[in-house]
Short mmCIF file of C-alpha atoms in Angstrom, two decimals:
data_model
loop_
_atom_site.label_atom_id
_atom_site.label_comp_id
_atom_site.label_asym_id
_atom_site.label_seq_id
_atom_site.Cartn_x
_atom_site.Cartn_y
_atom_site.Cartn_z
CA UNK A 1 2.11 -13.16 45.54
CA UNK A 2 2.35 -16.82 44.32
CA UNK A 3 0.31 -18.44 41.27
CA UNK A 4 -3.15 -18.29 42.03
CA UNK A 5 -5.39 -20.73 40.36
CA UNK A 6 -9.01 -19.72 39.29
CA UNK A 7 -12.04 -21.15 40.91
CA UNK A 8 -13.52 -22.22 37.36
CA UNK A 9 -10.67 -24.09 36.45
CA UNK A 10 -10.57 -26.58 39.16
CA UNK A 11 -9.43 -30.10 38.13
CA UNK A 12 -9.87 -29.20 34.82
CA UNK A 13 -8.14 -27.12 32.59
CA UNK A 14 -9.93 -24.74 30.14
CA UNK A 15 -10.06 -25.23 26.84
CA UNK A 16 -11.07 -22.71 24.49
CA UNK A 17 -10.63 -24.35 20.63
CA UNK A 18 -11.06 -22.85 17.39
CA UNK A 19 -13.75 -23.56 14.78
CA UNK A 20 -12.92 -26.51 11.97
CA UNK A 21 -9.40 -25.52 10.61
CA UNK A 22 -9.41 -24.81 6.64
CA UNK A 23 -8.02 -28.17 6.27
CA UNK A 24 -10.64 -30.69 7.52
CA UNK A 25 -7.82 -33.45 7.79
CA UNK A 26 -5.50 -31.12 9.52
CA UNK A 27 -4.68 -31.04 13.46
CA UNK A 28 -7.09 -29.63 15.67
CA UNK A 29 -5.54 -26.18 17.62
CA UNK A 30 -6.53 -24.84 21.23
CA UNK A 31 -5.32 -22.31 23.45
CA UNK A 32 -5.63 -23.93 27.11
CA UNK A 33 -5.10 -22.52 30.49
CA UNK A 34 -2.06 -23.91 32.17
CA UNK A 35 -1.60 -21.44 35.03
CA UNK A 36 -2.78 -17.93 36.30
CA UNK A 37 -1.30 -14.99 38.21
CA UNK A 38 -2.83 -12.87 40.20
CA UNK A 39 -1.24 -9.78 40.86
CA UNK A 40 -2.00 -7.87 43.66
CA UNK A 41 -3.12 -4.35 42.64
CA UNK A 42 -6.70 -2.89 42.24
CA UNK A 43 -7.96 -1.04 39.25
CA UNK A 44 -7.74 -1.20 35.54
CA UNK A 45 -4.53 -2.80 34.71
CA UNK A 46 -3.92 -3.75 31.15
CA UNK A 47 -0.91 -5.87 30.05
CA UNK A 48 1.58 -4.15 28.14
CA UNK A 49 4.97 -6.11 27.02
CA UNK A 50 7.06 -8.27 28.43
CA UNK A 51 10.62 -8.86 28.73
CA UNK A 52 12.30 -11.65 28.48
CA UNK A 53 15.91 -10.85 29.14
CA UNK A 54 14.22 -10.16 32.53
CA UNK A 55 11.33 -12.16 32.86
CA UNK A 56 8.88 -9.61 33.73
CA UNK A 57 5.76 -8.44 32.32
CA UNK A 58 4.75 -4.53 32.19
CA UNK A 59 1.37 -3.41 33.05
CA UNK A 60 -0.44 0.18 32.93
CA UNK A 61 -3.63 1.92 32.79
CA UNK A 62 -5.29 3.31 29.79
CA UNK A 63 -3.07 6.12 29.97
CA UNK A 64 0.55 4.33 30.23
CA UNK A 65 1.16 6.84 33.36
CA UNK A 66 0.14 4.52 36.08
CA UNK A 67 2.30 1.16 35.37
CA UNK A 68 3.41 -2.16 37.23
CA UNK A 69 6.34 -4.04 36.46
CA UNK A 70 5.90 -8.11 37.73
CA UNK A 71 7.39 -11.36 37.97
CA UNK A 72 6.49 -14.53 36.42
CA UNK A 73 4.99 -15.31 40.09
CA UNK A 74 2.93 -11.99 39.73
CA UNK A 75 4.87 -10.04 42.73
CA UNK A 76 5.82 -6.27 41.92
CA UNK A 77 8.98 -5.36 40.65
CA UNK A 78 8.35 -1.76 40.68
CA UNK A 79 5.23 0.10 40.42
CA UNK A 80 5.14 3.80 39.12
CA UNK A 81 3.53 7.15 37.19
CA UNK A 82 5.18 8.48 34.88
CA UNK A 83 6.46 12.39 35.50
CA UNK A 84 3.90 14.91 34.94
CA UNK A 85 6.51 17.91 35.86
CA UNK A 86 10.01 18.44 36.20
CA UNK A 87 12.60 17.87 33.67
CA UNK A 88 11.28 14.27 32.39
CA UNK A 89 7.43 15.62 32.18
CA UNK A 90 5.35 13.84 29.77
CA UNK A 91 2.89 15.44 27.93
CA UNK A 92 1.31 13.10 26.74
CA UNK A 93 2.02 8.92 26.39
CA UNK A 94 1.70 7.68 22.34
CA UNK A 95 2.62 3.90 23.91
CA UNK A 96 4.81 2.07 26.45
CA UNK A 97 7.03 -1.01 26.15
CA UNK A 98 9.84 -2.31 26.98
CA UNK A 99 13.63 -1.80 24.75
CA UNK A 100 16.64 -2.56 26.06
CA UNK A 101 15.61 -3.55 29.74
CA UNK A 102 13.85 -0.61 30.34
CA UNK A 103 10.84 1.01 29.63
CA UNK A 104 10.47 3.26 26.35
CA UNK A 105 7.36 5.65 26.47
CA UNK A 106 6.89 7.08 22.85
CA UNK A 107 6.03 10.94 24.02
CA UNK A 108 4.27 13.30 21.82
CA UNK A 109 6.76 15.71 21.24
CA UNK A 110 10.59 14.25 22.80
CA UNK A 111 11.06 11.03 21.37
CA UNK A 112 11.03 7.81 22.93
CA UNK A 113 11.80 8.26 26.75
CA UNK A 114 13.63 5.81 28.65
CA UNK A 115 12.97 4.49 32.77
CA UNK A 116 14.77 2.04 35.03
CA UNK A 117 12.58 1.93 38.13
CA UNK A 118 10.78 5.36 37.55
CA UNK A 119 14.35 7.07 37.08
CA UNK A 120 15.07 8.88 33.50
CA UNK A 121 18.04 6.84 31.93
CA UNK A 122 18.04 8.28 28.49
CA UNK A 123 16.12 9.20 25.23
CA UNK A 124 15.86 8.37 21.63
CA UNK A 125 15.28 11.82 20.11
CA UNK A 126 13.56 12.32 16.75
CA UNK A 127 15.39 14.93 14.74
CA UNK A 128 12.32 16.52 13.51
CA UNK A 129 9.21 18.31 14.90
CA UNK A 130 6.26 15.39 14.54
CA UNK A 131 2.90 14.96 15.46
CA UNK A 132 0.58 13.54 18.43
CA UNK A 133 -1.42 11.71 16.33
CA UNK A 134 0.81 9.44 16.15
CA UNK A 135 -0.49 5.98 17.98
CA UNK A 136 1.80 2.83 18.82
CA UNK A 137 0.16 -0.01 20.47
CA UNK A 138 3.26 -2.26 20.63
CA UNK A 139 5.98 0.59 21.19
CA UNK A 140 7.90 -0.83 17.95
CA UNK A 141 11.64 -0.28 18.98
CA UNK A 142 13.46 -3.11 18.05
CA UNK A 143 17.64 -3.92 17.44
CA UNK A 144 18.26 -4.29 13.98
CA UNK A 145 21.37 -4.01 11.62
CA UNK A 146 23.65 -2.06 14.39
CA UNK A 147 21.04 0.56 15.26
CA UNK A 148 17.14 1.45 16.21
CA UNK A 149 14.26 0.26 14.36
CA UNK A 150 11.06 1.82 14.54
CA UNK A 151 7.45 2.85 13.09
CA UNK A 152 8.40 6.31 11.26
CA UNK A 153 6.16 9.20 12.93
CA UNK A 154 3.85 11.88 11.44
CA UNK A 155 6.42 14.97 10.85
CA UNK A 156 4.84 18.16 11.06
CA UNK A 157 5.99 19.53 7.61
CA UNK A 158 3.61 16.67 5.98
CA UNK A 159 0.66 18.98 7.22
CA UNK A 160 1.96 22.27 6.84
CA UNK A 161 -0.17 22.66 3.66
CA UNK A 162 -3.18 20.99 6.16
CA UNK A 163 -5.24 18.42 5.22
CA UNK A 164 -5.05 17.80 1.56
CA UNK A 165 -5.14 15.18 -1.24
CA UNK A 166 -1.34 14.77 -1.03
CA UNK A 167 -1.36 14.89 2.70
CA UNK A 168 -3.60 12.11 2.82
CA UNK A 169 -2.31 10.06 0.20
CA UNK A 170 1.26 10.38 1.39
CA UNK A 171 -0.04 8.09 4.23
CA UNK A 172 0.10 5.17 1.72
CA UNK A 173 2.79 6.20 -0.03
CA UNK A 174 5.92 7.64 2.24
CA UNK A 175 8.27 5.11 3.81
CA UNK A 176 6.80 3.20 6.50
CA UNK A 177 9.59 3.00 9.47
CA UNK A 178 12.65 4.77 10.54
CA UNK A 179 16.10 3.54 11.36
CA UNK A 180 18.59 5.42 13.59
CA UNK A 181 21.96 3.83 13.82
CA UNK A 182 25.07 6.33 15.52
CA UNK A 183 27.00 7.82 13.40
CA UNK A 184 24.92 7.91 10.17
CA UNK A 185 21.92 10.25 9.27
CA UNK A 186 18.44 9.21 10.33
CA UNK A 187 17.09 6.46 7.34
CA UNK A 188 13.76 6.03 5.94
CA UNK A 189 13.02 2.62 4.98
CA UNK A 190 10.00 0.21 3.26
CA UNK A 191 6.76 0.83 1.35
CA UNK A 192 3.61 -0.38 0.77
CA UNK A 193 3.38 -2.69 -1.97
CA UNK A 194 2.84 -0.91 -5.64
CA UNK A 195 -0.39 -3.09 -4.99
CA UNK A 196 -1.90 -2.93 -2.13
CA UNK A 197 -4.90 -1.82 -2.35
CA UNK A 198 -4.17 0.98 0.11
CA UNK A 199 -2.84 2.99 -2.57
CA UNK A 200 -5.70 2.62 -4.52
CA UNK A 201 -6.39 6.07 -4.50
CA UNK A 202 -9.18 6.07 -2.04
CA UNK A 203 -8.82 7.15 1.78
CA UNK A 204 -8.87 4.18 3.96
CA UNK A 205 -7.88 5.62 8.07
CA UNK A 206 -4.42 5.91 9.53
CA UNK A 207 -2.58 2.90 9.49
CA UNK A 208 -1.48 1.40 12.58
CA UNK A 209 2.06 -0.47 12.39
CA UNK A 210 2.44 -3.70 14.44
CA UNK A 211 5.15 -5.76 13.47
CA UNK A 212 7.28 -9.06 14.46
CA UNK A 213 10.91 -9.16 13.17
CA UNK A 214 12.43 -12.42 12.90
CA UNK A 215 15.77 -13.31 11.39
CA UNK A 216 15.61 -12.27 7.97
CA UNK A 217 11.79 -11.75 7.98
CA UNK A 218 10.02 -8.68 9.05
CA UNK A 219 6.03 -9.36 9.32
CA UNK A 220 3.69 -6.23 9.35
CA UNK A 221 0.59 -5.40 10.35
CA UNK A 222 -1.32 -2.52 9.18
CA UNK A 223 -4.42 -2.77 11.75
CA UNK A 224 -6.66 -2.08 9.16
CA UNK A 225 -6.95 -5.11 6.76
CA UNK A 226 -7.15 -8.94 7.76
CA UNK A 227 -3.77 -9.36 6.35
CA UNK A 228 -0.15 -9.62 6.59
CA UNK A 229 2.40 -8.26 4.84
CA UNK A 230 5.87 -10.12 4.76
CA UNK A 231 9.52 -7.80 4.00
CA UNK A 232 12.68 -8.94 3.61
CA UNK A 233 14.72 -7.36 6.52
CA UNK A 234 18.59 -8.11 5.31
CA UNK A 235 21.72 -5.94 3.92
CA UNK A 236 19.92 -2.74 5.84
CA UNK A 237 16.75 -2.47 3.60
CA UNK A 238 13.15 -3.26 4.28
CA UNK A 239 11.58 -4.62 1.16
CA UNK A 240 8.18 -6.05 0.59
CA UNK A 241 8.06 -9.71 -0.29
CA UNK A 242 4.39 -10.79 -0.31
CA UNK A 243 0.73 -10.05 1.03
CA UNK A 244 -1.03 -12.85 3.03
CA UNK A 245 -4.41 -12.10 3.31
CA UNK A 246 -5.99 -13.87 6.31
CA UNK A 247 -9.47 -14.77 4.91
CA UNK A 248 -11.46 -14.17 7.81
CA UNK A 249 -15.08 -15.08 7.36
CA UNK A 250 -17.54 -12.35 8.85
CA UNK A 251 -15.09 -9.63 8.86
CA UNK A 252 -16.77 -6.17 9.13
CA UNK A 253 -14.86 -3.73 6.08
CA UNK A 254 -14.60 0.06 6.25
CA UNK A 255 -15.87 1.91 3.64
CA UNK A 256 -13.09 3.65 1.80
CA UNK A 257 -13.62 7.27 0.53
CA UNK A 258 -12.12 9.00 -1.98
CA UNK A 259 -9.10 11.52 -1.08
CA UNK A 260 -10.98 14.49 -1.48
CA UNK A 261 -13.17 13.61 0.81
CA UNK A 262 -10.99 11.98 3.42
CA UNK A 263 -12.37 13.82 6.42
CA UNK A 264 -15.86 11.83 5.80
CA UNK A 265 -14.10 8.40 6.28
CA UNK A 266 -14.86 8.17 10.11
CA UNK A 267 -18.47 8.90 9.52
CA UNK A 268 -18.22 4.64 8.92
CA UNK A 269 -17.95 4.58 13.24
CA UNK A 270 -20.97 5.88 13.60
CA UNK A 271 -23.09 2.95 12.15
CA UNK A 272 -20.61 -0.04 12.00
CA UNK A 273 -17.25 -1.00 13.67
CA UNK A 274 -14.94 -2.36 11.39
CA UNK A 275 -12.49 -5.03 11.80
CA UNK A 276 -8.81 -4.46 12.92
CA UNK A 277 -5.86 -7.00 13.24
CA UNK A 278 -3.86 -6.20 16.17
CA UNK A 279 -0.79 -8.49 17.14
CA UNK A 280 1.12 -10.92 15.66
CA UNK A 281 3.60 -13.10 17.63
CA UNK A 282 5.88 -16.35 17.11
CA UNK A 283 4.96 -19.18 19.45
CA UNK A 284 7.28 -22.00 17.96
CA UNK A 285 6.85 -23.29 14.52
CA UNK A 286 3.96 -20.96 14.51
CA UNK A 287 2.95 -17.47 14.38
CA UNK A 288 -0.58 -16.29 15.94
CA UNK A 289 -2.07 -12.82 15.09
CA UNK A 290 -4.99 -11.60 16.80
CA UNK A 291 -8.11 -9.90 15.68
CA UNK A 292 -11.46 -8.61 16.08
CA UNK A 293 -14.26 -9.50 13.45
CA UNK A 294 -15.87 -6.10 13.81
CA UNK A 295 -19.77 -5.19 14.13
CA UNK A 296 -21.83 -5.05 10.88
CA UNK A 297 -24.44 -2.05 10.46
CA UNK A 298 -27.45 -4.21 11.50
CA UNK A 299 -25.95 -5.01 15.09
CA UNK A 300 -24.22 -1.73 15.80
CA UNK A 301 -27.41 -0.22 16.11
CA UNK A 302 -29.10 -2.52 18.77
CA UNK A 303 -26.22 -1.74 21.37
CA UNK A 304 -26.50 1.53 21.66
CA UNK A 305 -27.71 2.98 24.65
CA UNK A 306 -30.47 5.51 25.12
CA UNK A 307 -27.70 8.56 24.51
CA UNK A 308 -26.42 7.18 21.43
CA UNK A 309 -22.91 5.64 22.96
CA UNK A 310 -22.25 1.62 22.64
CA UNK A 311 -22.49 -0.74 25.79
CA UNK A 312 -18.68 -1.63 26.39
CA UNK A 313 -19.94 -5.21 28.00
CA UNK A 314 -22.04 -5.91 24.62
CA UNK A 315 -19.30 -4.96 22.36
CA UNK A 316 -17.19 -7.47 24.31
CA UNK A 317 -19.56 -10.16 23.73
CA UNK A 318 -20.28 -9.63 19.70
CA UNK A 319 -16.86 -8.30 19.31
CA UNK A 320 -14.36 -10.81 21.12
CA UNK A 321 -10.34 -10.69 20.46
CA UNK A 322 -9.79 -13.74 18.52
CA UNK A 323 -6.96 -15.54 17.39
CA UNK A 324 -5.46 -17.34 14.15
CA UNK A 325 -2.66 -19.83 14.27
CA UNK A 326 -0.02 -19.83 11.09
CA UNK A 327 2.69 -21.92 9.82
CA UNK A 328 6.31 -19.91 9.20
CA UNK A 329 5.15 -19.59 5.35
CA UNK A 330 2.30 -17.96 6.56
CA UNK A 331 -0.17 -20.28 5.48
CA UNK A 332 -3.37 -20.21 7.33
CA UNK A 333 -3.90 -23.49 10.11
CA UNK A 334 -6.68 -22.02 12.09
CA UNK A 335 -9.28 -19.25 12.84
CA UNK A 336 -11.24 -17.70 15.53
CA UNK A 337 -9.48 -19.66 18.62
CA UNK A 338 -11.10 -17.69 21.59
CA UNK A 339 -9.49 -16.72 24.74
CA UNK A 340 -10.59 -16.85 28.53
CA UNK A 341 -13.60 -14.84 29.29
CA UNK A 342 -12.71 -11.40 29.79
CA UNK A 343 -9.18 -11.16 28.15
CA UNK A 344 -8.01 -7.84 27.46
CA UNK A 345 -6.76 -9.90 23.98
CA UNK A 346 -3.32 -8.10 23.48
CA UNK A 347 -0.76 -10.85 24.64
CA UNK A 348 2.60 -11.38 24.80
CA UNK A 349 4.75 -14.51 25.14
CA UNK A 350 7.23 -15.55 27.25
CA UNK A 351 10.22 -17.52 26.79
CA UNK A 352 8.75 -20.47 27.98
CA UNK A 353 6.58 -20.54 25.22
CA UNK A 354 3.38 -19.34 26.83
CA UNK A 355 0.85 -17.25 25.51
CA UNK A 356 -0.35 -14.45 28.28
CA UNK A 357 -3.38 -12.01 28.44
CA UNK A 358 -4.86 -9.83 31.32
CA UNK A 359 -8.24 -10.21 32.30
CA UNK A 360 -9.78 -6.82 31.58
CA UNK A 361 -11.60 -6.21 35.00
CA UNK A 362 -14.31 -3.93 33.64
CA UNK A 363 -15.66 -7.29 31.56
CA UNK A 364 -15.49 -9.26 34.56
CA UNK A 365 -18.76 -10.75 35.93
CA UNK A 366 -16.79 -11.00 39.37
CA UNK A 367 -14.73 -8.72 41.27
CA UNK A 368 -11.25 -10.06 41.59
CA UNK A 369 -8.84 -9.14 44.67
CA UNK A 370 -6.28 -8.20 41.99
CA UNK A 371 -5.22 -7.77 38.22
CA UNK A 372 -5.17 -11.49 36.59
CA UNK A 373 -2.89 -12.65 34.19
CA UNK A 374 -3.65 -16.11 32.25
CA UNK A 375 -0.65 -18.30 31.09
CA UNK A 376 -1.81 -20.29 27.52
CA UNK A 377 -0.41 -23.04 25.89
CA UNK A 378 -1.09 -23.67 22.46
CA UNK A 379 -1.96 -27.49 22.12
CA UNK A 380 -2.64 -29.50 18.87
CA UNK A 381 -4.29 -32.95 18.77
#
């Protein structure tokens, strides 16, 4: 199916800007609809990755078993489930993206599992027995110095003493990601900073790796913390560099516990949702990394319904995905740019330069024919 425009957008092209930059003098920044896709498939599509060797964006459903692969002009590639029996049965789906082409599903016990057009071409196995509460967003397989980059994964031996002090605290503490290159034993690589206040000694959640590599540079995100933490990525180590904290007003902090009482932390959900920082992408000269504020205590509580569980279309409205532009030296240009109505907010970008999300159909206040892609430019002025 070709581009299909929106009815809202018309003549005019939406513009959704950001609040005053932190320099008052500085350029203004916008993310503005330039296009939209409509791809032709009913239900709950989300957008996944895309790939630009191919030029083709991956979709699934919560799960990652149901999936659609599509073009820039939104027709199918290939559409799919991922094996529930057989040889190549999955278990259970950690995350999907693309590596290499095809698509990599992290499983929760055989590695990352690769498809060309639903058909098993391969695996990257993990050489140890690891846990399923392990959670990758962005899959996290990248090329790097001759081999396989990736977020290291919760081995089993860590909890064979259960959930202790040192179990929990290792979480700060161990290495951070995993390289696999043939011929050489399976390397740990990069820490926390000494500093960061993660290893304070206090139990702050599971940390959730999201990370851009770019030439030299690798920039992480823990999910946790409205910041970004920059490592040197040369001569086959992964060392930190420096801590950017983003300085979002109104963000909504956990409340860190001490280690010994660790299995309290989550009690936090039940009266406030804290902030998280999600994605972080290059578009150009820039870098934008997307966020939610969070909910404080005193709003939590009014959008709860009668049973105690928290209206999904009000959490959309208090709690929007937002995003902040930044130079390459990570310096702060702008905060709290919204996207179109709707968005899912994970996005990808092509190599055109444009900035795409999926309109999350259960937000939508009308029922589209199909699963709707927006193309974004970012503009300046």
């Amino acid at each position: 199916m070709k581009n299909t425009p929106l009815i809202f957008m018309g003549a005019v092209l939406g513009i959704f800007s950001c609040s005053p930059t932190i320099d008052q003098t500085a350029v203004n920044y916008s993310l503005e609809i330039e296009d939209s896709v409509m791809i032709n498939h009913l239900g709950s599509l989300y957008l996944i990755d895309y790939d630009s060797k191919n030029d083709k964006f991956l979709l699934s459903d919560e799960s990652f078993y149901n999936y659609v692969e599509a073009n820039k002009e939104g027709e199918k590639v290939f559409e799919g489930r991922l094996p529930v029996d057989g040889p190549d049965a999955i278990d259970m789906a950690l995350g999907m993206g693309y590596f290499r082409g095809n698509i990599a599903v992290a499983t929760a016990n055989q590695g990352f599992k690769l498809f060309d057009q639903g058909v098993s071409v391969g695996a990257i196995k993990i050489p140890y027995a690891y846990n399923s509460f392990n959670f990758l967003p962005k899959i996290g397989l990248t090329e790097w110095n001759g081999g396989i980059l990736y977020p290291r994964l919760l081995a089993d031996s860590l909890m064979a003493a259960g959930f202790t002090e040192e179990f929990y605290a290792r979480g700060y503490t161990d290495p951070l990601f995993e390289f696999q290159k043939e011929g050489q034993e399976v390397k740990n690589l990069g820490f926390l900073p000494e500093t960061s206040p993660l290893r304070n000694g206090n139990f702050h959640g599971s940390l959730v790796l999201v990370y851009h590599l770019q030439g030299p540079n690798l920039y992480l995100l823990n999910w946790v913390r409205p910041e970004i933490l920059k490592y040197s990525a040369e001569i086959g180590d992964i060392t930190a560099v420096e801590t950017v904290n983003l300085g979002l007003e109104n963000w909504v902090s956990y409340d860190e516990t001490p280690l010994n009482n660790a299995q309290n932390f989550y009690e936090t959900y039940r009266k406030k949702m804290p902030g998280t920082v999600r994605n972080i992408q290059s578009v150009g000269d820039y870098f934008l990394v997307q966020y939610q504020l969070g909910i404080p205590e005193e709003v939590f509580a009014t959008i709860l319904d009668g049973e105690g569980r928290l209206k999904s279309e009000e959490v959309a409205k208090i709690n929007p995905p937002l995003i902040a532009v930044l130079d390459k030296n990570l310096k702060v240009l702008a905060k709290d740019l919204r996207l179109p109505p709707a968005s899912n907010g994970d996005f990808v970008v092509t190599k055109e330069g444009h900035i795409v999300v999926s309109k999350n159909p259960n937000l939508s206040e009308t029922e589209d024919p199909g699963t709707i892609l927006y193309k974004l430019k970012l503009k300046t002025d």
